């Protein structure tokens, strides 16, 4: 069964009061944590693509990396309609940078069968690096269509559009591929 992987991130609520641990990392136990809104939209897009292509029998797997309580983000994705969820959790990953995060998520994606599409948000609301799609594309040697505002699957390809200061661009790539929305 072809798989759409929807990457999600468990982040501190924007409106929570935040403090740092002694090692200068965020004290995540003292804040309310939620599924990142940008990545929640990514899950919505993965579900929409699955539902618009019933003959393809896509399944949507939500995937996140984080502490044990990151399962809250996965439960939200499952409640939204994801078919399965995977949490990668290890104390050694605490405070991981973008490269380590991409490498770890890539390894987790490698455990899933027939991955045709990976969806993720353009950036996360906590770090705002916006680099994950490009890093995963390099690690996986797949095309990445980034900052899409519209996306569709058709004929073994993903097609989408994005806007910038110079206009609207239509992008297309054969599956498997990576998209950020």
XYZ file of N, CA and C in Angstrom:
543
model
N 0.854 -1.175 0.000
C 0.000 0.000 0.000
C 0.907 1.247 0.000
N 0.733 2.141 -0.960
C 1.561 3.357 -1.009
C 1.297 4.251 0.203
N 2.368 4.884 0.662
C 2.307 5.648 1.902
C 2.600 7.122 1.672
N 1.816 7.950 2.331
C 2.099 9.383 2.441
C 2.518 9.601 3.892
N 3.730 10.092 4.084
C 4.223 10.377 5.431
C 3.992 11.853 5.716
N 3.277 12.136 6.785
C 3.037 13.518 7.211
C 3.890 13.779 8.448
N 4.911 14.604 8.285
C 5.767 14.933 9.424
C 5.075 15.972 10.288
N 5.072 15.729 11.577
C 4.461 16.670 12.513
C 5.470 17.009 13.593
N 5.250 18.129 14.244
C 6.145 18.547 15.313
C 5.318 18.978 16.509
N 5.774 18.544 17.668
C 5.164 18.875 18.950
C 5.921 20.081 19.477
N 5.254 21.224 19.570
C 5.938 22.476 19.923
C 5.261 23.149 21.115
N 6.002 24.019 21.788
C 5.376 24.808 22.853
C 4.329 25.752 22.261
N 3.212 25.861 22.932
C 2.183 26.796 22.504
C 2.789 28.201 22.447
N 2.540 28.898 21.366
C 3.094 30.236 21.168
C 2.793 31.156 22.341
N 1.654 30.973 22.958
C 1.216 31.877 24.015
C 1.658 31.451 25.406
N 2.365 30.314 25.525
C 2.846 29.863 26.837
C 4.051 30.693 27.290
N 4.171 30.869 28.595
C 5.369 31.493 29.163
C 6.476 30.452 29.129
N 7.639 30.840 28.602
C 8.726 29.885 28.404
C 9.909 30.220 29.304
N 10.638 29.165 29.692
C 11.867 29.334 30.469
C 12.887 28.308 29.982
N 14.153 28.533 30.359
C 15.230 27.649 29.928
C 15.698 26.752 31.062
N 16.173 25.569 30.695
C 16.814 24.655 31.636
C 18.230 25.172 31.908
N 18.921 24.535 32.844
C 20.302 24.917 33.160
C 21.237 24.756 31.956
N 20.912 23.821 31.058
C 21.759 23.610 29.876
C 21.353 24.509 28.698
N 20.490 25.477 28.954
C 20.032 26.476 27.986
C 19.105 25.917 26.910
N 18.508 24.774 27.166
C 17.462 24.272 26.290
C 16.114 24.634 26.905
N 15.092 24.645 26.091
C 13.755 25.021 26.543
C 13.232 24.022 27.569
N 12.686 24.526 28.642
C 12.018 23.699 29.640
C 10.642 23.346 29.092
N 10.538 22.195 28.476
C 9.293 21.794 27.811
C 8.248 21.280 28.792
N 8.621 21.012 30.021
C 7.645 20.516 30.996
C 6.820 21.643 31.597
N 7.294 22.881 31.494
C 6.580 24.000 32.117
C 5.695 24.764 31.134
N 5.585 24.269 29.902
C 4.767 24.952 28.900
C 3.716 23.994 28.359
N 2.662 24.570 27.808
C 1.673 23.759 27.107
C 2.246 23.426 25.733
N 2.197 22.148 25.362
C 2.702 21.719 24.062
C 1.532 21.315 23.174
N 1.653 21.636 21.903
C 0.589 21.364 20.930
C 1.224 20.880 19.630
N 0.404 20.374 18.719
C 0.892 20.086 17.377
C 1.136 21.436 16.694
N 2.271 21.562 16.037
C 2.595 22.794 15.341
C 1.527 23.078 14.283
N 0.988 24.287 14.281
C -0.116 24.617 13.372
C 0.272 24.473 11.905
N 1.496 24.817 11.574
C 1.948 24.703 10.185
C 1.996 23.241 9.773
N 2.442 22.384 10.680
C 2.498 20.954 10.386
C 1.118 20.307 10.467
N 0.224 20.884 11.231
C -1.157 20.408 11.237
C -1.767 20.592 9.845
N -1.446 21.703 9.217
C -1.903 21.942 7.841
C -1.312 20.894 6.892
N -0.078 20.502 7.134
C 0.551 19.450 6.331
C -0.217 18.133 6.446
N -0.652 17.813 7.656
C -1.458 16.604 7.851
C -2.775 16.727 7.080
N -3.403 17.901 7.162
C -4.643 18.122 6.415
C -4.430 17.887 4.921
N -3.316 18.358 4.393
C -3.036 18.187 2.969
C -2.793 16.714 2.629
N -2.071 16.004 3.476
C -1.844 14.577 3.254
C -3.166 13.818 3.230
N -4.052 14.139 4.170
C -5.358 13.481 4.223
C -6.203 13.828 3.002
N -6.151 15.090 2.586
C -6.904 15.507 1.396
C -6.408 14.768 0.154
N -5.092 14.661 0.006
C -4.528 13.958 -1.150
C -4.919 12.487 -1.144
N -4.903 11.861 0.036
C -5.350 10.464 0.149
C -6.808 10.341 -0.280
N -7.652 11.226 0.240
C -9.087 11.131 -0.012
C -9.454 11.471 -1.449
N -8.667 12.323 -2.102
C -8.930 12.679 -3.495
C -8.439 11.616 -4.481
N -7.692 10.644 -3.981
C -7.137 9.589 -4.834
C -7.463 8.209 -4.266
N -8.763 7.882 -4.137
C -9.133 6.617 -3.481
C -8.646 5.372 -4.227
N -8.496 5.446 -5.534
C -8.048 4.282 -6.304
C -6.592 3.920 -6.034
N -5.840 4.858 -5.499
C -4.420 4.612 -5.218
C -4.190 3.900 -3.886
N -5.223 3.868 -3.030
C -5.142 3.205 -1.717
C -4.002 3.729 -0.844
N -3.805 5.035 -0.871
C -2.780 5.621 -0.016
C -3.145 5.451 1.452
N -2.128 5.282 2.270
C -2.311 5.361 3.716
C -1.464 6.537 4.190
N -1.936 7.228 5.213
C -1.219 8.376 5.772
C -0.638 7.960 7.119
N 0.681 8.149 7.231
C 1.387 7.855 8.474
C 1.946 9.162 9.018
N 1.529 9.530 10.225
C 2.079 10.714 10.889
C 3.361 10.288 11.602
N 4.400 11.102 11.459
C 5.706 10.775 12.032
C 6.252 11.989 12.758
N 6.750 11.777 13.959
C 7.402 12.852 14.698
C 8.587 12.312 15.474
N 9.460 13.231 15.839
C 10.613 12.933 16.679
C 10.521 13.854 17.882
N 10.688 13.305 19.069
C 10.620 14.158 20.250
C 10.523 13.349 21.515
N 10.286 14.021 22.646
C 10.128 13.319 23.913
C 8.826 12.518 23.922
N 8.665 11.692 24.932
C 7.489 10.820 25.011
C 6.180 11.588 24.872
N 6.123 12.810 25.430
C 4.872 13.574 25.353
C 4.572 14.085 23.939
N 5.491 13.901 22.995
C 5.222 14.269 21.601
C 4.133 13.384 21.003
N 3.794 12.302 21.704
C 2.705 11.461 21.214
C 1.378 12.223 21.171
N 1.296 13.354 21.891
C 0.098 14.186 21.824
C -0.125 14.702 20.401
N 0.948 15.082 19.732
C 0.838 15.552 18.346
C 0.381 14.416 17.442
N 0.879 13.220 17.695
C 0.471 12.068 16.887
C -0.983 11.703 17.140
N -1.417 11.799 18.399
C -2.834 11.515 18.696
C -3.738 12.498 17.954
N -3.310 13.757 17.876
C -4.090 14.753 17.136
C -4.158 14.361 15.656
N -3.019 13.953 15.081
C -2.994 13.546 13.673
C -3.890 12.328 13.440
N -3.877 11.384 14.373
C -4.759 10.218 14.256
C -6.222 10.630 14.349
N -6.532 11.557 15.247
C -7.909 12.046 15.381
C -8.353 12.760 14.112
N -7.419 13.381 13.419
C -7.736 14.061 12.163
C -8.007 13.070 11.037
N -7.501 11.829 11.172
C -7.754 10.812 10.164
C -6.540 10.052 9.668
N -5.362 10.311 10.219
C -4.179 9.547 9.807
C -4.409 8.068 10.109
N -3.842 7.205 9.281
C -4.032 5.771 9.429
C -3.110 5.142 10.467
N -1.965 5.754 10.680
C -0.984 5.213 11.614
C -0.093 6.353 12.089
N 0.695 6.082 13.123
C 1.574 7.111 13.665
C 2.846 6.469 14.193
N 3.956 7.208 14.078
C 5.254 6.727 14.547
C 5.925 7.837 15.347
N 6.382 7.488 16.552
C 7.130 8.409 17.396
C 8.557 7.894 17.535
N 9.531 8.733 17.189
C 10.935 8.431 17.425
C 11.336 9.222 18.663
N 11.691 8.512 19.722
C 12.006 9.184 20.981
C 13.236 8.555 21.611
N 14.199 9.398 21.955
C 15.422 8.954 22.609
C 16.021 10.171 23.296
N 16.428 10.021 24.543
C 17.020 11.146 25.272
C 18.233 11.716 24.549
N 18.931 10.893 23.776
C 20.109 11.361 23.044
C 19.749 12.370 21.956
N 18.481 12.442 21.578
C 18.039 13.368 20.524
C 17.621 14.728 21.070
N 17.604 14.888 22.372
C 17.186 16.158 22.977
C 18.073 17.287 22.469
N 17.455 18.352 22.018
C 18.191 19.511 21.518
C 18.830 19.301 20.156
N 18.389 18.296 19.411
C 18.979 17.992 18.103
C 18.858 19.179 17.156
N 19.888 19.394 16.343
C 19.845 20.452 15.339
C 19.124 19.945 14.093
N 19.007 20.796 13.079
C 18.251 20.441 11.869
C 18.855 19.238 11.154
N 20.181 19.151 11.075
C 20.820 18.018 10.397
C 20.534 16.703 11.113
N 20.653 16.705 12.432
C 20.382 15.492 13.208
C 18.914 15.101 13.108
N 18.053 16.087 13.149
C 16.620 15.823 13.033
C 16.299 15.201 11.677
N 16.826 15.788 10.616
C 16.575 15.260 9.272
C 17.112 13.839 9.136
N 18.309 13.598 9.659
C 18.908 12.265 9.567
C 18.052 11.236 10.310
N 17.585 11.604 11.497
C 16.773 10.700 12.309
C 15.431 10.428 11.640
N 14.781 11.471 11.149
C 13.496 11.280 10.466
C 13.671 10.454 9.193
N 14.767 10.673 8.473
C 15.053 9.893 7.278
C 15.172 8.404 7.629
N 15.884 8.115 8.703
C 16.032 6.723 9.135
C 14.672 6.117 9.491
N 13.827 6.893 10.151
C 12.492 6.399 10.503
C 11.645 6.176 9.248
N 11.734 7.083 8.298
C 10.991 6.931 7.035
C 11.433 5.662 6.312
N 12.724 5.334 6.413
C 13.238 4.126 5.762
C 12.598 2.849 6.299
N 11.986 2.890 7.477
C 11.341 1.705 8.044
C 9.922 1.515 7.511
N 9.406 2.507 6.790
C 8.043 2.440 6.258
C 8.071 1.918 4.827
N 7.028 1.194 4.465
C 6.974 0.597 3.131
C 6.354 1.538 2.103
N 6.912 1.512 0.908
C 6.367 2.167 -0.282
C 6.017 3.638 -0.055
N 6.952 4.402 0.490
C 6.726 5.826 0.727
C 6.745 6.551 -0.629
N 5.626 7.167 -0.964
C 5.493 7.885 -2.230
C 5.562 9.393 -2.067
N 5.151 9.877 -0.896
C 5.123 11.316 -0.675
C 5.392 11.603 0.792
N 6.195 12.632 1.032
C 6.449 13.119 2.381
C 5.961 14.554 2.423
N 5.056 14.840 3.354
C 4.537 16.201 3.501
C 5.015 16.780 4.822
N 5.293 18.062 4.806
C 5.679 18.760 6.030
C 5.378 20.234 5.882
N 5.375 20.926 6.992
C 5.159 22.358 6.967
C 6.390 23.081 6.433
N 6.178 24.301 5.945
C 7.299 25.091 5.421
C 8.367 25.332 6.481
N 7.947 25.498 7.707
C 8.858 25.673 8.831
C 8.071 25.388 10.097
N 8.776 25.172 11.183
C 8.109 24.954 12.462
C 8.035 26.274 13.206
N 7.009 26.434 14.007
C 6.808 27.710 14.696
C 7.798 27.935 15.833
N 8.502 26.882 16.268
C 9.447 27.090 17.369
C 10.848 27.466 16.892
N 11.336 26.872 15.820
C 12.699 27.155 15.360
C 12.726 27.952 14.066
N 11.722 27.776 13.237
C 11.575 28.530 11.982
C 12.768 28.407 11.047
N 13.422 27.230 11.016
C 14.569 27.090 10.116
C 14.140 26.884 8.667
N 13.061 26.142 8.443
C 12.579 25.911 7.083
C 13.522 25.082 6.227
N 14.407 24.309 6.852
C 15.416 23.563 6.104
C 15.108 22.078 5.942
N 14.137 21.576 6.662
C 13.929 20.132 6.718
C 13.601 19.517 5.358
N 12.768 20.156 4.554
C 12.425 19.589 3.241
C 13.667 19.433 2.377
N 14.507 20.443 2.344
C 15.726 20.371 1.544
C 16.704 19.332 2.055
N 16.843 19.237 3.374
C 17.744 18.236 3.951
C 17.253 16.819 3.656
N 15.965 16.589 3.837
C 15.411 15.262 3.531
C 15.557 14.939 2.047
N 15.365 15.932 1.195
C 15.515 15.712 -0.248
C 16.941 15.277 -0.571
N 17.897 15.889 0.070
C 19.299 15.518 -0.162
C 19.587 14.113 0.377
N 19.167 13.826 1.599
C 19.411 12.506 2.178
C 18.732 11.404 1.369
N 17.535 11.670 0.883
C 16.758 10.648 0.186
C 16.955 10.680 -1.327
N 17.635 11.723 -1.821
C 17.836 11.902 -3.264
C 16.485 11.938 -3.994
N 15.593 12.786 -3.469
C 14.265 12.970 -4.033
C 14.036 14.445 -4.325
N 13.139 14.741 -5.269
C 12.796 16.150 -5.502
C 11.979 16.706 -4.339
N 12.189 17.988 -4.058
C 11.421 18.682 -3.014
C 10.719 19.878 -3.652
N 9.418 19.908 -3.538
C 8.614 21.043 -3.989
C 8.221 21.789 -2.717
N 8.730 22.989 -2.553
C 8.598 23.680 -1.276
C 7.661 24.886 -1.356
N 7.139 25.242 -0.188
C 6.279 26.405 -0.019
C 5.067 26.385 -0.951
N 4.487 25.208 -1.110
C 3.329 25.065 -1.999
C 2.070 25.623 -1.346
N 1.269 26.278 -2.156
C -0.019 26.772 -1.693
C -1.158 25.910 -2.210
N -0.916 25.206 -3.309
C -1.877 24.252 -3.843
C -1.090 23.012 -4.239
N -1.697 21.854 -4.062
C -1.005 20.611 -4.410
C -2.018 19.564 -4.851
N -1.596 18.721 -5.818
C -2.437 17.624 -6.278
C -1.554 16.465 -6.719
N -2.119 15.271 -6.685
C -1.457 14.071 -7.178
C -2.188 13.615 -8.426
N -1.396 13.245 -9.461
C -2.012 12.776 -10.690
C -0.974 12.059 -11.540
N -1.344 10.885 -12.021
C -0.484 10.166 -12.950
C 0.922 9.895 -12.451
N 1.061 9.529 -11.185
C 2.373 9.216 -10.647
C 3.257 10.424 -10.399
N 2.630 11.599 -10.298
C 3.390 12.832 -10.068
C 2.662 13.709 -9.054
N 3.424 14.605 -8.457
C 2.856 15.628 -7.582
C 3.048 16.961 -8.280
N 2.008 17.775 -8.218
C 2.044 19.082 -8.878
C 1.515 20.120 -7.902
N 2.142 21.266 -7.876
C 1.690 22.309 -6.975
C 2.115 23.677 -7.451
N 1.592 24.686 -6.780
C 1.969 26.059 -7.134
C 2.402 26.799 -5.881
N 3.280 27.756 -6.102
C 3.715 28.635 -5.023
C 3.889 30.030 -5.597
N 3.789 31.002 -4.717
C 3.936 32.400 -5.113
C 5.135 33.013 -4.420
N 5.783 33.921 -5.137
C 6.813 34.741 -4.520
C 6.710 36.142 -5.128
N 7.655 36.982 -4.852
C 7.603 38.372 -5.314
C 7.606 38.490 -6.830
N 8.057 37.450 -7.521
C 8.139 37.492 -8.984
C 6.944 36.868 -9.683
N 6.055 36.228 -8.925
C 4.878 35.649 -9.558
C 4.501 34.307 -8.982
N 3.653 33.589 -9.723
C 3.195 32.263 -9.343
C 3.949 31.234 -10.166
N 4.425 30.205 -9.501
C 5.211 29.156 -10.136
C 4.480 27.831 -10.002
N 4.420 27.072 -11.082
C 3.836 25.735 -11.064
C 4.995 24.745 -11.088
N 5.011 23.864 -10.099
C 6.080 22.885 -9.940
C 5.500 21.488 -10.077
N 6.296 20.561 -10.624
C 5.840 19.184 -10.772
C 7.027 18.256 -10.663
N 6.804 17.096 -10.038
C 7.855 16.094 -9.905
C 7.219 14.716 -9.882
N 7.955 13.742 -10.410
C 7.517 12.365 -10.330
C 7.607 11.880 -8.881
N 6.703 10.983 -8.534
C 6.761 10.357 -7.217
C 7.829 9.279 -7.215
N 8.471 9.028 -6.114
C 8.314 9.638 -4.796
C 8.914 11.048 -4.751
N 8.359 11.868 -3.854
C 8.784 13.247 -3.729
C 8.485 13.762 -2.316
N 8.956 14.983 -2.073
C 8.757 15.659 -0.799
C 8.085 16.993 -1.095
N 7.094 17.356 -0.274
C 6.475 18.669 -0.426
C 6.394 19.364 0.931
N 6.548 20.675 0.888
C 6.269 21.467 2.091
C 5.168 22.451 1.747
N 4.272 22.614 2.707
C 3.085 23.460 2.486
C 2.983 24.510 3.568
